[in-house]
CSV table of N, CA and C in Angstrom, one decimal:
chain,number,residue,atom,x,y,z
M,693,UNK,N,-0.7,-21.4,-59.1
M,693,UNK,CA,-0.9,-22.9,-59.9
M,693,UNK,C,-2.0,-23.1,-59.7
M,694,UNK,N,-2.4,-23.6,-58.4
M,694,UNK,CA,-3.5,-24.2,-57.8
M,694,UNK,C,-4.2,-23.5,-56.9
M,695,UNK,N,-5.5,-23.0,-57.1
M,695,UNK,CA,-6.3,-22.2,-56.3
M,695,UNK,C,-7.5,-22.1,-56.3
M,696,UNK,N,-8.5,-22.6,-55.0
M,696,UNK,CA,-10.5,-21.6,-55.3
M,696,UNK,C,-10.3,-20.9,-55.6
M,697,UNK,N,-9.8,-19.8,-55.7
M,697,UNK,CA,-9.8,-18.4,-56.2
M,697,UNK,C,-9.6,-19.4,-58.5
M,698,UNK,N,-8.9,-19.6,-59.1
M,698,UNK,CA,-8.8,-19.8,-60.5
M,698,UNK,C,-9.6,-21.4,-60.8
M,699,UNK,N,-10.1,-22.1,-59.5
M,699,UNK,CA,-11.7,-23.3,-59.8
M,699,UNK,C,-10.4,-24.6,-60.3
M,700,UNK,N,-9.7,-24.4,-59.8
M,700,UNK,CA,-9.3,-25.5,-60.0
M,700,UNK,C,-8.6,-26.9,-59.5
M,701,UNK,N,-9.2,-26.5,-58.1
M,701,UNK,CA,-8.7,-28.0,-56.7
M,701,UNK,C,-9.9,-28.3,-56.6
M,702,UNK,N,-9.7,-30.0,-56.6
M,702,UNK,CA,-11.3,-30.6,-56.6
M,702,UNK,C,-10.7,-31.5,-55.5
M,703,UNK,N,-11.0,-32.5,-55.1
M,703,UNK,CA,-11.3,-33.3,-54.3
M,703,UNK,C,-10.2,-34.6,-54.5
M,704,UNK,N,-9.5,-34.4,-54.3
M,704,UNK,CA,-8.4,-36.0,-54.5
M,704,UNK,C,-7.1,-35.2,-55.0
M,705,UNK,N,-6.5,-35.9,-55.9
M,705,UNK,CA,-4.6,-35.3,-55.9
M,705,UNK,C,-5.2,-34.7,-57.2
M,706,UNK,N,-4.2,-33.2,-56.8
M,706,UNK,CA,-4.1,-32.2,-57.4
M,706,UNK,C,-2.6,-31.8,-58.1
M,707,UNK,N,-3.0,-32.0,-59.7
M,707,UNK,CA,-1.7,-31.5,-59.8
M,707,UNK,C,-1.8,-30.5,-61.0
M,708,UNK,N,-0.5,-30.0,-60.6
M,708,UNK,CA,0.5,-29.5,-61.6
M,708,UNK,C,1.4,-29.7,-62.6
M,709,UNK,N,2.4,-29.3,-63.3
M,709,UNK,CA,2.6,-29.8,-64.3
M,709,UNK,C,3.6,-28.5,-64.6
M,710,UNK,N,4.8,-28.3,-64.7
M,710,UNK,CA,5.9,-27.0,-64.7
M,710,UNK,C,6.9,-27.6,-65.9
M,711,UNK,N,7.0,-26.9,-66.9
M,711,UNK,CA,8.3,-27.0,-67.7
M,711,UNK,C,9.1,-26.8,-66.7
M,712,UNK,N,10.3,-27.9,-67.0
M,712,UNK,CA,11.5,-28.1,-65.6
M,712,UNK,C,12.7,-26.6,-66.3
M,713,UNK,N,12.9,-26.2,-67.9
M,713,UNK,CA,13.4,-25.2,-68.4
M,713,UNK,C,12.7,-24.3,-68.4
M,714,UNK,N,12.2,-24.0,-68.3
M,714,UNK,CA,11.3,-22.3,-68.7
M,714,UNK,C,10.6,-22.1,-67.1
M,715,UNK,N,10.2,-22.7,-66.7
M,715,UNK,CA,9.1,-22.8,-65.6
M,715,UNK,C,7.8,-22.1,-66.5
M,716,UNK,N,6.9,-22.2,-67.1
M,716,UNK,CA,5.9,-22.7,-67.8
M,716,UNK,C,5.1,-23.3,-67.1
M,717,UNK,N,3.4,-22.7,-66.9
M,717,UNK,CA,2.7,-24.4,-66.6
M,717,UNK,C,2.4,-24.8,-67.7
M,718,UNK,N,1.9,-25.9,-68.1
M,718,UNK,CA,2.2,-27.0,-68.9
M,718,UNK,C,0.7,-27.3,-68.7
M,719,UNK,N,-0.4,-28.0,-67.6
M,719,UNK,CA,-1.5,-28.4,-66.9
M,719,UNK,C,-1.3,-28.0,-65.6
M,720,UNK,N,-2.6,-28.4,-65.1
M,720,UNK,CA,-3.7,-28.5,-64.1
M,720,UNK,C,-4.2,-29.9,-64.0
M,721,UNK,N,-4.4,-30.7,-63.5
M,721,UNK,CA,-5.7,-31.2,-63.7
M,721,UNK,C,-5.8,-31.6,-62.1
M,722,UNK,N,-7.1,-32.2,-62.0
M,722,UNK,CA,-7.3,-32.9,-60.4
M,722,UNK,C,-7.6,-34.4,-60.5
M,723,UNK,N,-7.3,-35.6,-59.5
M,723,UNK,CA,-8.0,-37.2,-59.9
M,723,UNK,C,-8.6,-37.0,-58.2
M,724,UNK,N,-10.7,-37.6,-58.7
M,724,UNK,CA,-11.1,-37.7,-57.7
M,724,UNK,C,-10.9,-38.8,-57.4
M,725,UNK,N,-10.4,-38.8,-56.2
M,725,UNK,CA,-9.6,-40.5,-56.1
M,725,UNK,C,-10.8,-41.5,-54.8
M,726,UNK,N,-11.9,-40.5,-54.7
M,726,UNK,CA,-13.1,-40.9,-53.5
M,726,UNK,C,-14.3,-41.7,-54.4
M,727,UNK,N,-14.9,-40.4,-55.3
M,727,UNK,CA,-15.6,-41.6,-56.1
M,727,UNK,C,-15.3,-41.8,-57.4
M,728,UNK,N,-14.0,-40.9,-57.4
M,728,UNK,CA,-13.2,-41.2,-59.5
M,728,UNK,C,-12.7,-42.7,-59.6
M,729,UNK,N,-12.5,-42.3,-60.8
M,729,UNK,CA,-11.2,-43.8,-61.7
M,729,UNK,C,-10.2,-43.4,-60.9
M,730,UNK,N,-9.6,-44.3,-61.3
M,730,UNK,CA,-7.8,-44.0,-60.8
M,730,UNK,C,-7.8,-44.0,-62.4
M,731,UNK,N,-8.1,-44.7,-63.3
M,731,UNK,CA,-7.3,-44.5,-64.3
M,731,UNK,C,-6.6,-43.5,-64.7
M,732,UNK,N,-8.1,-42.5,-65.1
M,732,UNK,CA,-7.3,-41.1,-65.8
M,732,UNK,C,-6.3,-40.7,-65.0
M,733,UNK,N,-5.9,-40.8,-63.8
M,733,UNK,CA,-4.2,-40.4,-63.0
M,733,UNK,C,-3.5,-41.3,-63.7
M,734,UNK,N,-3.5,-42.4,-63.9
M,734,UNK,CA,-2.5,-43.7,-64.5
M,734,UNK,C,-2.3,-42.7,-65.6
M,735,UNK,N,-2.5,-43.2,-66.7
M,735,UNK,CA,-2.9,-42.5,-68.6
M,735,UNK,C,-1.8,-41.0,-68.2
M,736,UNK,N,-2.6,-40.2,-67.1
M,736,UNK,CA,-1.9,-38.9,-66.8
M,736,UNK,C,-0.6,-39.1,-66.6
M,737,UNK,N,-0.3,-39.7,-65.5
M,737,UNK,CA,0.8,-39.8,-65.5
M,737,UNK,C,2.4,-40.5,-66.3
M,738,UNK,N,1.4,-41.2,-67.7
M,738,UNK,CA,2.2,-41.8,-68.1
M,738,UNK,C,2.7,-40.7,-69.6
M,739,UNK,N,2.2,-39.3,-69.6
M,739,UNK,CA,2.5,-38.7,-70.6
M,739,UNK,C,3.0,-37.7,-70.0
M,740,UNK,N,3.4,-37.6,-69.1
M,740,UNK,CA,4.6,-36.5,-68.4
M,740,UNK,C,5.8,-36.7,-69.9
M,741,UNK,N,6.7,-35.7,-70.0
M,741,UNK,CA,8.0,-35.8,-70.1
M,741,UNK,C,9.2,-36.1,-69.7
M,742,UNK,N,10.1,-36.4,-69.7
M,742,UNK,CA,10.9,-36.0,-69.3
M,742,UNK,C,11.5,-34.6,-68.9
M,743,UNK,N,12.2,-33.9,-67.5
M,743,UNK,CA,12.2,-32.5,-67.5
M,743,UNK,C,10.9,-32.1,-66.9
M,744,UNK,N,9.9,-32.7,-67.0
M,744,UNK,CA,8.4,-31.6,-66.3
M,744,UNK,C,8.7,-32.0,-64.7
M,745,UNK,N,8.5,-30.4,-64.3
M,745,UNK,CA,8.8,-30.4,-62.8
M,745,UNK,C,7.1,-31.2,-62.4
M,746,UNK,N,6.9,-32.1,-61.3
M,746,UNK,CA,5.6,-32.6,-60.8
M,746,UNK,C,5.2,-31.9,-59.5
M,747,UNK,N,4.1,-30.7,-59.7
M,747,UNK,CA,3.4,-30.3,-58.3
M,747,UNK,C,2.3,-31.6,-57.1
M,748,UNK,N,2.1,-31.8,-56.2
M,748,UNK,CA,1.1,-32.4,-56.0
M,748,UNK,C,0.3,-32.5,-54.7
M,749,UNK,N,-0.7,-32.1,-54.6
M,749,UNK,CA,-1.4,-31.8,-53.8
M,749,UNK,C,-2.7,-32.8,-53.2
M,750,UNK,N,-3.0,-33.0,-51.8
M,750,UNK,CA,-4.7,-33.6,-51.8
M,750,UNK,C,-5.3,-32.8,-51.2
M,751,UNK,N,-6.6,-32.3,-51.5
M,751,UNK,CA,-7.7,-32.4,-50.9
M,751,UNK,C,-8.9,-33.4,-50.9
M,752,UNK,N,-8.7,-33.5,-49.2
M,752,UNK,CA,-10.4,-34.3,-49.0
M,752,UNK,C,-9.8,-36.0,-48.9
M,753,UNK,N,-9.5,-36.6,-50.2
M,753,UNK,CA,-9.3,-38.3,-50.0
M,753,UNK,C,-8.7,-38.2,-50.9
M,754,UNK,N,-7.3,-38.3,-51.3
M,754,UNK,CA,-6.5,-38.6,-52.3
M,754,UNK,C,-6.1,-40.1,-52.4
M,755,UNK,N,-6.7,-40.9,-51.3
M,755,UNK,CA,-6.3,-42.4,-51.1
M,755,UNK,C,-7.1,-43.3,-51.5
M,756,UNK,N,-7.9,-43.5,-51.5
M,756,UNK,CA,-8.9,-44.9,-51.6
M,756,UNK,C,-8.8,-45.1,-53.2
M,757,UNK,N,-8.7,-44.8,-53.9
M,757,UNK,CA,-8.3,-45.8,-55.0
M,757,UNK,C,-7.4,-45.6,-56.1
M,758,UNK,N,-6.1,-45.6,-54.7
M,758,UNK,CA,-5.3,-45.3,-55.6
M,758,UNK,C,-4.4,-46.7,-55.7
M,759,UNK,N,-4.0,-47.4,-56.2
M,759,UNK,CA,-3.9,-49.1,-56.5
M,759,UNK,C,-1.9,-48.8,-56.8
M,760,UNK,N,-1.6,-49.9,-56.6
M,760,UNK,CA,0.1,-50.5,-57.2
M,760,UNK,C,0.4,-49.5,-58.0
M,761,UNK,N,-0.1,-49.7,-59.0
M,761,UNK,CA,0.5,-48.6,-60.1
M,761,UNK,C,0.8,-47.7,-59.8
M,762,UNK,N,-0.7,-46.6,-59.5
M,762,UNK,CA,-0.2,-45.5,-59.4
M,762,UNK,C,0.2,-44.7,-58.7
M,763,UNK,N,0.5,-45.9,-57.4
M,763,UNK,CA,1.9,-45.5,-56.4
M,763,UNK,C,3.0,-45.2,-57.1
M,764,UNK,N,2.9,-46.2,-57.5
M,764,UNK,CA,4.8,-46.8,-58.3
M,764,UNK,C,5.3,-45.8,-59.6
M,765,UNK,N,4.3,-44.8,-60.2
M,765,UNK,CA,3.8,-44.0,-61.1
M,765,UNK,C,4.4,-42.8,-60.3
M,766,UNK,N,4.1,-42.4,-59.2
M,766,UNK,CA,4.3,-41.7,-58.1
M,766,UNK,C,5.7,-41.3,-57.9
M,767,UNK,N,5.8,-42.8,-57.7
M,767,UNK,CA,7.3,-42.6,-56.5
M,767,UNK,C,8.1,-42.9,-58.1
M,768,UNK,N,8.2,-43.1,-59.1
M,768,UNK,CA,9.3,-42.4,-60.4
M,768,UNK,C,9.8,-41.4,-60.1
M,769,UNK,N,8.6,-40.2,-59.5
M,769,UNK,CA,8.4,-38.4,-59.5
M,769,UNK,C,9.7,-38.7,-58.2
M,770,UNK,N,9.7,-39.7,-57.7
M,770,UNK,CA,10.6,-39.5,-56.4
M,770,UNK,C,10.0,-38.9,-55.0
M,771,UNK,N,8.5,-39.3,-54.8
M,771,UNK,CA,8.0,-39.5,-53.5
M,771,UNK,C,8.4,-40.7,-52.5
M,772,UNK,N,8.4,-40.8,-52.2
M,772,UNK,CA,8.6,-41.5,-50.6
M,772,UNK,C,6.7,-42.3,-50.0
M,773,UNK,N,7.2,-41.0,-49.5
M,773,UNK,CA,5.1,-40.9,-49.3
M,773,UNK,C,4.1,-41.5,-49.7
M,774,UNK,N,3.9,-41.6,-50.8
M,774,UNK,CA,3.2,-42.5,-51.4
M,774,UNK,C,2.4,-43.3,-51.2
M,775,UNK,N,3.9,-44.5,-51.0
M,775,UNK,CA,3.0,-46.0,-50.7
M,775,UNK,C,2.2,-46.5,-49.4
M,776,UNK,N,2.9,-45.1,-48.2
M,776,UNK,CA,2.2,-45.3,-47.2
M,776,UNK,C,0.5,-43.7,-47.0
M,777,UNK,N,0.5,-43.3,-48.2
M,777,UNK,CA,-0.6,-42.5,-48.0
M,777,UNK,C,-2.1,-43.4,-47.9
M,778,UNK,N,-2.5,-42.8,-46.8
M,778,UNK,CA,-3.8,-43.0,-46.3
M,778,UNK,C,-4.9,-42.7,-46.7
M,779,UNK,N,-6.6,-42.9,-46.5
M,779,UNK,CA,-7.4,-41.9,-46.7
M,779,UNK,C,-7.4,-40.7,-45.6
M,780,UNK,N,-7.3,-39.6,-46.4
M,780,UNK,CA,-8.1,-38.2,-46.0
M,780,UNK,C,-6.6,-37.3,-45.0
M,781,UNK,N,-5.8,-38.7,-45.7
M,781,UNK,CA,-4.5,-37.9,-45.5
M,781,UNK,C,-3.5,-36.8,-46.0
M,782,UNK,N,-3.3,-35.9,-45.5
M,782,UNK,CA,-2.8,-34.4,-45.7
M,782,UNK,C,-1.4,-34.7,-46.7
M,783,UNK,N,-0.9,-34.5,-47.7
M,783,UNK,CA,-0.2,-34.2,-48.6
M,783,UNK,C,0.6,-33.6,-49.8
M,784,UNK,N,1.4,-33.2,-49.8
M,784,UNK,CA,2.0,-32.2,-50.4
M,784,UNK,C,3.3,-32.5,-51.3
M,785,UNK,N,3.7,-32.3,-52.3
M,785,UNK,CA,4.5,-32.6,-53.1
M,785,UNK,C,5.3,-32.4,-54.2
M,786,UNK,N,6.6,-32.0,-54.1
M,786,UNK,CA,6.7,-31.2,-56.1
M,786,UNK,C,8.6,-32.5,-56.4
M,787,UNK,N,8.3,-32.8,-57.2
M,787,UNK,CA,9.0,-34.1,-57.8
M,787,UNK,C,9.6,-33.9,-59.2
M,788,UNK,N,9.8,-34.9,-60.5
M,788,UNK,CA,9.8,-35.0,-61.5
M,788,UNK,C,10.0,-35.1,-62.2
M,789,UNK,N,9.4,-35.6,-63.4
M,789,UNK,CA,10.2,-37.1,-64.4
M,789,UNK,C,11.4,-36.8,-64.9
M,790,UNK,N,12.0,-38.4,-64.6
M,790,UNK,CA,13.3,-38.5,-64.5
M,790,UNK,C,14.5,-38.3,-63.2
M,791,UNK,N,13.9,-38.0,-62.5
M,791,UNK,CA,14.2,-37.4,-61.2
M,791,UNK,C,15.2,-38.5,-60.5
M,792,UNK,N,16.2,-38.9,-60.3
M,792,UNK,CA,17.6,-39.8,-60.2
M,792,UNK,C,17.4,-40.0,-58.2
M,793,UNK,N,16.6,-39.5,-58.1
M,793,UNK,CA,16.9,-39.6,-56.6
M,793,UNK,C,15.3,-39.2,-55.7
M,794,UNK,N,15.1,-39.3,-54.4
M,794,UNK,CA,14.2,-39.0,-54.1
M,794,UNK,C,14.0,-37.5,-52.9
M,795,UNK,N,13.3,-37.2,-53.8
M,795,UNK,CA,12.4,-35.7,-53.6
M,795,UNK,C,12.6,-35.2,-51.9
M,796,UNK,N,13.2,-34.2,-51.7
M,796,UNK,CA,13.8,-33.6,-50.4
M,796,UNK,C,12.2,-32.3,-50.2
M,797,UNK,N,11.4,-32.5,-51.4
M,797,UNK,CA,10.0,-31.5,-50.9
M,797,UNK,C,8.4,-32.0,-50.7
M,798,UNK,N,8.8,-32.5,-50.0
M,798,UNK,CA,7.7,-34.0,-49.7
M,798,UNK,C,7.6,-33.6,-48.2
M,799,UNK,N,5.9,-33.9,-48.0
M,799,UNK,CA,5.2,-34.0,-46.4
M,799,UNK,C,4.2,-34.8,-46.4
């Protein structure tokens, strides 16, 4: 879903959305949290539909531009580590829109 071979990995937070019922890949995007803006990430997170599996991984720096709103939206997907994510921390996460508990797939 996310690899250099497919040219869909970039600096910041890399995301993949997967249909939770069919396993179909819905979308992949990356958001530059060093030189970019957090607004596109926030808008993207707000459009995720219930039942969607959300995969995220950082590359280089995924935290510098994160604000409280972005961190809250990611926490609502099941993340408990996003609140403490710092400059150039490595982070991988699998959660879902509509999840009622924390994700067991986060490091």
